[in-house]
mmCIF file of C-alpha atoms in Angstrom:
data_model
loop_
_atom_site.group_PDB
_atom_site.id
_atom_site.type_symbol
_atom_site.label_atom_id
_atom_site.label_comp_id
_atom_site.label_asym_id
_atom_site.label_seq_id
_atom_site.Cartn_x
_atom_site.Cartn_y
_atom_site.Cartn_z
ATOM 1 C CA UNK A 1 11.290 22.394 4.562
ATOM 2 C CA UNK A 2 11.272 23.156 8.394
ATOM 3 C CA UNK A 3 8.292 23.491 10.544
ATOM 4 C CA UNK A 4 7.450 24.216 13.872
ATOM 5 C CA UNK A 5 4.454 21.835 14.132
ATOM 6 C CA UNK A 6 5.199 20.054 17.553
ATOM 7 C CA UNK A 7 6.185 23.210 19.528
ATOM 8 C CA UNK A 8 2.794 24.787 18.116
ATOM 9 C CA UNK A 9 1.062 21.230 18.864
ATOM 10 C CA UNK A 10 2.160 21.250 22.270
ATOM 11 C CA UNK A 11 1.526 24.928 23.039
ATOM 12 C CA UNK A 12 -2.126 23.481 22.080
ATOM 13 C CA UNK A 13 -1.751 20.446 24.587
ATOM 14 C CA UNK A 14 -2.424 18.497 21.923
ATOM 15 C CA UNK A 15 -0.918 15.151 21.484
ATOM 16 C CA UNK A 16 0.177 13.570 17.740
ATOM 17 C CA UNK A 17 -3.015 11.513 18.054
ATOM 18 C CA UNK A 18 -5.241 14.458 18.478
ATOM 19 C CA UNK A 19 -4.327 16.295 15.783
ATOM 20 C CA UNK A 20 -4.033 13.556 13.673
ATOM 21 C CA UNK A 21 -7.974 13.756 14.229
ATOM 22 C CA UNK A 22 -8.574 16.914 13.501
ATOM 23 C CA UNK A 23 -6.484 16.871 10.163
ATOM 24 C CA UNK A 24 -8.439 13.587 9.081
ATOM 25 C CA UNK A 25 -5.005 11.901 8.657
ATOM 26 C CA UNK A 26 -2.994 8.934 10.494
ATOM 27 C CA UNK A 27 -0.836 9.496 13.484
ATOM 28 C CA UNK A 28 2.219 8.314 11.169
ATOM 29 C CA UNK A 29 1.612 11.269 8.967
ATOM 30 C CA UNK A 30 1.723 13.922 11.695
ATOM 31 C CA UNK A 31 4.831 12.621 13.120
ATOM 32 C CA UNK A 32 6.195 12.419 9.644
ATOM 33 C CA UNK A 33 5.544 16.062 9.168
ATOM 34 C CA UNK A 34 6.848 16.788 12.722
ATOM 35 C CA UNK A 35 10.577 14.746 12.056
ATOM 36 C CA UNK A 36 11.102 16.961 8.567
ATOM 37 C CA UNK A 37 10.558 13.373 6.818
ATOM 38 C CA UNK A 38 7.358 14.329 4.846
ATOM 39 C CA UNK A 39 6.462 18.094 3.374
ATOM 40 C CA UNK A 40 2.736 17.731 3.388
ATOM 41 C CA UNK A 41 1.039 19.103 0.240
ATOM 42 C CA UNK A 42 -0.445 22.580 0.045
ATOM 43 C CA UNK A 43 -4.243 21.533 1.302
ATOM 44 C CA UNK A 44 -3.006 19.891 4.055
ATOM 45 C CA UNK A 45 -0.739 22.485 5.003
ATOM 46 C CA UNK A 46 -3.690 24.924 5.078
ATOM 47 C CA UNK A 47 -5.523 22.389 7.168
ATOM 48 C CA UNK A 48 -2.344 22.453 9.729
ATOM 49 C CA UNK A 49 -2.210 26.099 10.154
ATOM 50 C CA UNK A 50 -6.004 27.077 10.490
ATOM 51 C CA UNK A 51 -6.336 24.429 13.594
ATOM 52 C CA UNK A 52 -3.108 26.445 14.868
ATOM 53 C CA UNK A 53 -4.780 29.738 13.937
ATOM 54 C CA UNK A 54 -1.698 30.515 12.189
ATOM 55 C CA UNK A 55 -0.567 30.912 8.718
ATOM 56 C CA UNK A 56 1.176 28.642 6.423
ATOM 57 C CA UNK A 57 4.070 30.692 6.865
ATOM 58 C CA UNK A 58 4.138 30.443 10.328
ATOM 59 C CA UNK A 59 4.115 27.157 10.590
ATOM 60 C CA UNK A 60 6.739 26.120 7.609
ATOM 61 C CA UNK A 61 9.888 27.983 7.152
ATOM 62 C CA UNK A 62 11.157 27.692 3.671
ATOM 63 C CA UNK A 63 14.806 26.211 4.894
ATOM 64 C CA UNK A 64 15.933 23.442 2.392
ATOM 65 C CA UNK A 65 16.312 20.017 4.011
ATOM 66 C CA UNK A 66 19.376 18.967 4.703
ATOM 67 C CA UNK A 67 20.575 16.325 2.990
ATOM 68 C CA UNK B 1 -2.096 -4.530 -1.706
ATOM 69 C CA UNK B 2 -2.020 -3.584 2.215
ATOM 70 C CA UNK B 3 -5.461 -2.079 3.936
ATOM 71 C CA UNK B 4 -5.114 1.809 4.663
ATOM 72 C CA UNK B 5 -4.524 2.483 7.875
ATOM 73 C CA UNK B 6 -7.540 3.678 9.547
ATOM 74 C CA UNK B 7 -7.033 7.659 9.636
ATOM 75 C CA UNK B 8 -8.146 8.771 13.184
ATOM 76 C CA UNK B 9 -12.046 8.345 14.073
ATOM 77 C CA UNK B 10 -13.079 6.653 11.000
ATOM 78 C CA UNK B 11 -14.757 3.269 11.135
ATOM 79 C CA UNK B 12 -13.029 0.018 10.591
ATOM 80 C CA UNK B 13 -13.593 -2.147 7.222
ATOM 81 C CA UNK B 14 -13.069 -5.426 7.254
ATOM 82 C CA UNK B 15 -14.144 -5.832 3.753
ATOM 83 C CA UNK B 16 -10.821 -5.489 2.437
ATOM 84 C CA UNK B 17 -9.854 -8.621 4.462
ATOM 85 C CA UNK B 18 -13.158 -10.804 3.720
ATOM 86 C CA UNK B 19 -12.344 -10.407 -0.069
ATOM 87 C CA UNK B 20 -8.829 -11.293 0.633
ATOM 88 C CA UNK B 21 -9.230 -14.573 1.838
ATOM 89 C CA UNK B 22 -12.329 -15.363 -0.099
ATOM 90 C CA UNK B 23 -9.677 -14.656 -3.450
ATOM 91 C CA UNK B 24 -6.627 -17.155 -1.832
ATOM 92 C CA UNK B 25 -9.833 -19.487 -0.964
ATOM 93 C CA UNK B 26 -11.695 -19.984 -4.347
ATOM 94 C CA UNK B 27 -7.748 -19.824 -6.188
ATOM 95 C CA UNK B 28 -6.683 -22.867 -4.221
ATOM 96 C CA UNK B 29 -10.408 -24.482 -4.561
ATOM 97 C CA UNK B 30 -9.629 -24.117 -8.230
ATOM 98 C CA UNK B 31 -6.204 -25.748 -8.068
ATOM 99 C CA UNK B 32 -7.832 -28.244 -6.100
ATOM 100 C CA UNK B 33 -10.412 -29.053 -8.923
ATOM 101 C CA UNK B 34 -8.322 -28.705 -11.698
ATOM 102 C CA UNK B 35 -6.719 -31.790 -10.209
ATOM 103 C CA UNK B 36 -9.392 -33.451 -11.461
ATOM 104 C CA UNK B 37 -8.377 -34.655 -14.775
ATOM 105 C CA UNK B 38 -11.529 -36.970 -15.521
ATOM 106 C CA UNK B 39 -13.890 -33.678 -14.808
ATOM 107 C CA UNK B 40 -15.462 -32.123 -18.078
ATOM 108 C CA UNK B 41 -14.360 -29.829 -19.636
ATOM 109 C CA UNK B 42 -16.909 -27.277 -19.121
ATOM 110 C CA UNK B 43 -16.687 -27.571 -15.241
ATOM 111 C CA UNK B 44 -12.948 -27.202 -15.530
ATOM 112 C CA UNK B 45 -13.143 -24.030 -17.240
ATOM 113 C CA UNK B 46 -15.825 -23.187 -14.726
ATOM 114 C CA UNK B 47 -13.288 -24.040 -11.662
ATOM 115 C CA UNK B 48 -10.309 -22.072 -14.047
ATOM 116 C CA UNK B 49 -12.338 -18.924 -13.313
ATOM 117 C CA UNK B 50 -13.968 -19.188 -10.049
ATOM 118 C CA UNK B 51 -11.267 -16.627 -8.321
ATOM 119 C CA UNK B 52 -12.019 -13.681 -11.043
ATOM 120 C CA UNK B 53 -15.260 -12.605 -9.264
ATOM 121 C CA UNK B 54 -13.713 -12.467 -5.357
ATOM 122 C CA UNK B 55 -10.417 -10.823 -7.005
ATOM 123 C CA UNK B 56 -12.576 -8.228 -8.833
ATOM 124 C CA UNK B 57 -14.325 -7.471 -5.390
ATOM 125 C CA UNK B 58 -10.786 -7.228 -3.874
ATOM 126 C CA UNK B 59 -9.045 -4.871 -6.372
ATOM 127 C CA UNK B 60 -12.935 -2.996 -5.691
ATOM 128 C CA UNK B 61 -11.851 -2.809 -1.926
ATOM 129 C CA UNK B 62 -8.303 -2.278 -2.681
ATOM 130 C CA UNK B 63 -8.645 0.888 -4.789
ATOM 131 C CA UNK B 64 -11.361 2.093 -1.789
ATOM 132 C CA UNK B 65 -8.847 1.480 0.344
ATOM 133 C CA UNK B 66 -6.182 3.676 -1.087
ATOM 134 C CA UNK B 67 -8.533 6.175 -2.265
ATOM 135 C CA UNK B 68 -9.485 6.699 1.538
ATOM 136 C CA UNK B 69 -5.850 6.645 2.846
ATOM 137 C CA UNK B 70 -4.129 10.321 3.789
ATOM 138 C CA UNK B 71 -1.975 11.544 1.571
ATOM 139 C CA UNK B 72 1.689 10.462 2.978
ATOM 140 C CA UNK B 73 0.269 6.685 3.031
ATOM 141 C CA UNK B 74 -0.939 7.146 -0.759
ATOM 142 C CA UNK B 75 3.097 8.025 -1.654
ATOM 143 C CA UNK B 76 3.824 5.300 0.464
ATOM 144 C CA UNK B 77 1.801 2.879 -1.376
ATOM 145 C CA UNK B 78 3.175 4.657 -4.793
ATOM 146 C CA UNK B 79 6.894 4.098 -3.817
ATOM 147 C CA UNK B 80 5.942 0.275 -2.924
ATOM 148 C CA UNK B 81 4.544 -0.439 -6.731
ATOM 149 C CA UNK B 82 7.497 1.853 -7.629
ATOM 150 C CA UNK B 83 10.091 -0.924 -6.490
ATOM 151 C CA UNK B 84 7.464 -4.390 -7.021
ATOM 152 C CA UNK B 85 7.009 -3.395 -10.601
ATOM 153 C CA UNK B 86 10.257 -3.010 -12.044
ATOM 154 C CA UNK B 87 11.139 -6.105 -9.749
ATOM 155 C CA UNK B 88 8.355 -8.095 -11.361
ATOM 156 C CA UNK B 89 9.335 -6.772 -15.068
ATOM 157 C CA UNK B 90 13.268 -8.159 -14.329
ATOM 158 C CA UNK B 91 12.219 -11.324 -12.846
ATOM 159 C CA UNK B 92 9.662 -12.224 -15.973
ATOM 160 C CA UNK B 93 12.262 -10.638 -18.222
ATOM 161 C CA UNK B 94 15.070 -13.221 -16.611
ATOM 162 C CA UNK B 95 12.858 -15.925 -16.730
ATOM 163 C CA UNK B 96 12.082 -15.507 -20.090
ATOM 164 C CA UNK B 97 15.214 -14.961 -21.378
ATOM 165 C CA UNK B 98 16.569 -17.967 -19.388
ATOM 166 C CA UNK B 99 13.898 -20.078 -20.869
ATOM 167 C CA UNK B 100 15.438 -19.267 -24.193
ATOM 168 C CA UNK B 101 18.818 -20.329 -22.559
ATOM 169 C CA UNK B 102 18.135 -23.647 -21.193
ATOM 170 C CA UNK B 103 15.581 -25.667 -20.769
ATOM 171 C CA UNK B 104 13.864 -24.689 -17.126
ATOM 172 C CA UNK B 105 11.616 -26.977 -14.856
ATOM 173 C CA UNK B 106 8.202 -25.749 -15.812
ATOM 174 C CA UNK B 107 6.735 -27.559 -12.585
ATOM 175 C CA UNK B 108 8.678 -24.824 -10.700
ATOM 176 C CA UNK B 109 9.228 -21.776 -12.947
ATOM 177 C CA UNK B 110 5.978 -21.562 -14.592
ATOM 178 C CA UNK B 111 3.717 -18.374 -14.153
ATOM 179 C CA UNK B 112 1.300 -20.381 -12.006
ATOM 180 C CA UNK B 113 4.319 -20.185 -9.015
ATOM 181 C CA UNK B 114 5.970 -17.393 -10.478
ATOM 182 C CA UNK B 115 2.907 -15.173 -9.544
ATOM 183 C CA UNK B 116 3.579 -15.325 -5.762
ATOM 184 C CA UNK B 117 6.573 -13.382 -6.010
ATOM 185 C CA UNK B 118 4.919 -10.126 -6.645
ATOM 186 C CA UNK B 119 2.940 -9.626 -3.692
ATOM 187 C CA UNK B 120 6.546 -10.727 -2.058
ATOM 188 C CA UNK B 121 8.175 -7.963 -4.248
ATOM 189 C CA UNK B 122 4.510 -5.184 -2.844
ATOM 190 C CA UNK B 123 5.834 -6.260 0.381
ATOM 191 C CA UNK B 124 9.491 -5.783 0.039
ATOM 192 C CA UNK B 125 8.832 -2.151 -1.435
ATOM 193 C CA UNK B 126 6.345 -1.417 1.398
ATOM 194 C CA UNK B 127 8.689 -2.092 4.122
ATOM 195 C CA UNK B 128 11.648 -0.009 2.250
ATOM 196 C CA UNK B 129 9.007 3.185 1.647
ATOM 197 C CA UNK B 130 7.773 2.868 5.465
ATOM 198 C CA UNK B 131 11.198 3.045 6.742
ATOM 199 C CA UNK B 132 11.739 5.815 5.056
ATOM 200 C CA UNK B 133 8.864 7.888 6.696
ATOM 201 C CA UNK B 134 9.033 6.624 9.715
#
């Protein structure tokens, strides 16, 4: 699954750290997310659009990974 | 098993860490002890299980530990025991069977050194499941 996370983080001037914060997880996690490494689970990806205002499918296109 | 990473803002706990080293302490106090031969018999056993009350307050701080990580380092920590358990199962299995086979040193084969390679094989697995996220 894609996602546009660090253009939407940025747009935000916020830095991996930050939001990190304000999801309650690790920095490792965000930029997991960010690199297409780690599709976060359903809560979480509520948690990622409502600090972007967004909705979930704004933020994560349903494109399968490429292998 | 590793401490969680501290998730952003939340305070550090160095319990995790105390209990650690109070475990490896009291287990080599023990070996130390159990040296002894002329002690009775009742202190040995005494000495025997001095570590099972600082390992039960580590495998307490342990499962806190995980319980308060996010929920990539969780999988992490999943696909760690994933590899160190089926690792541990083939070297016990090998052992035993090669026990059967011929006769092997028991002063350096025995589950009392054996042990040590599990945390090894946690370790092993970690590094391979980080790498992979990072």
């Amino acid at each position: 699954m894609k996602n546009n996370i660090r253009e939407l983080r940025e747009a935000h001037n916020l830095s991996q750290e930050e939001l990190a914060r304000k999801l309650d997880v690790s920095r490792q996690t965000v930029n997991a997310i960010e690199n297409d490494k780690y599709d976060p689970m359903l809560p979480l990806a509520f948690k990622i659009a409502k600090v972007f205002g967004k909705t979930v499918e704004d933020v994560f296109l349903p494109e399968h990974k490429k292998k | 098993m590793e401490q969680a990473t501290v998730k952003s803002g939340a305070p550090k706990n160095h319990n995790g860490l105390i209990s650690t080293v109070l475990f490896v302490l009291t287990y080599f106090v023990a070996r130390m002890v159990l040296e002894q031969e002329e002690m009775a018999e009742s202190l040995r056993v005494l000495a025997a299980l001095l570590p099972v009350a600082p390992f039960a307050w580590m495998l307490w701080e342990i499962i806190k530990g995980v319980r308060s990580m996010d929920e990539l380092e969780q999988r992490i920590q999943l696909e760690a025991l994933v590899v160190a358990y089926p690792l541990t199962l083939i070297l016990l299995m090998t052992l035993g069977l090669l026990e059967i086979a011929i006769k092997l040193p028991p002063e350096d084969l025995s589950y009392r050194h054996v042990w040590a390679m599990l945390p090894v094989f946690y370790f092993l697995g970690l590094a391979i499941a980080k790498r992979r996220y990072r």
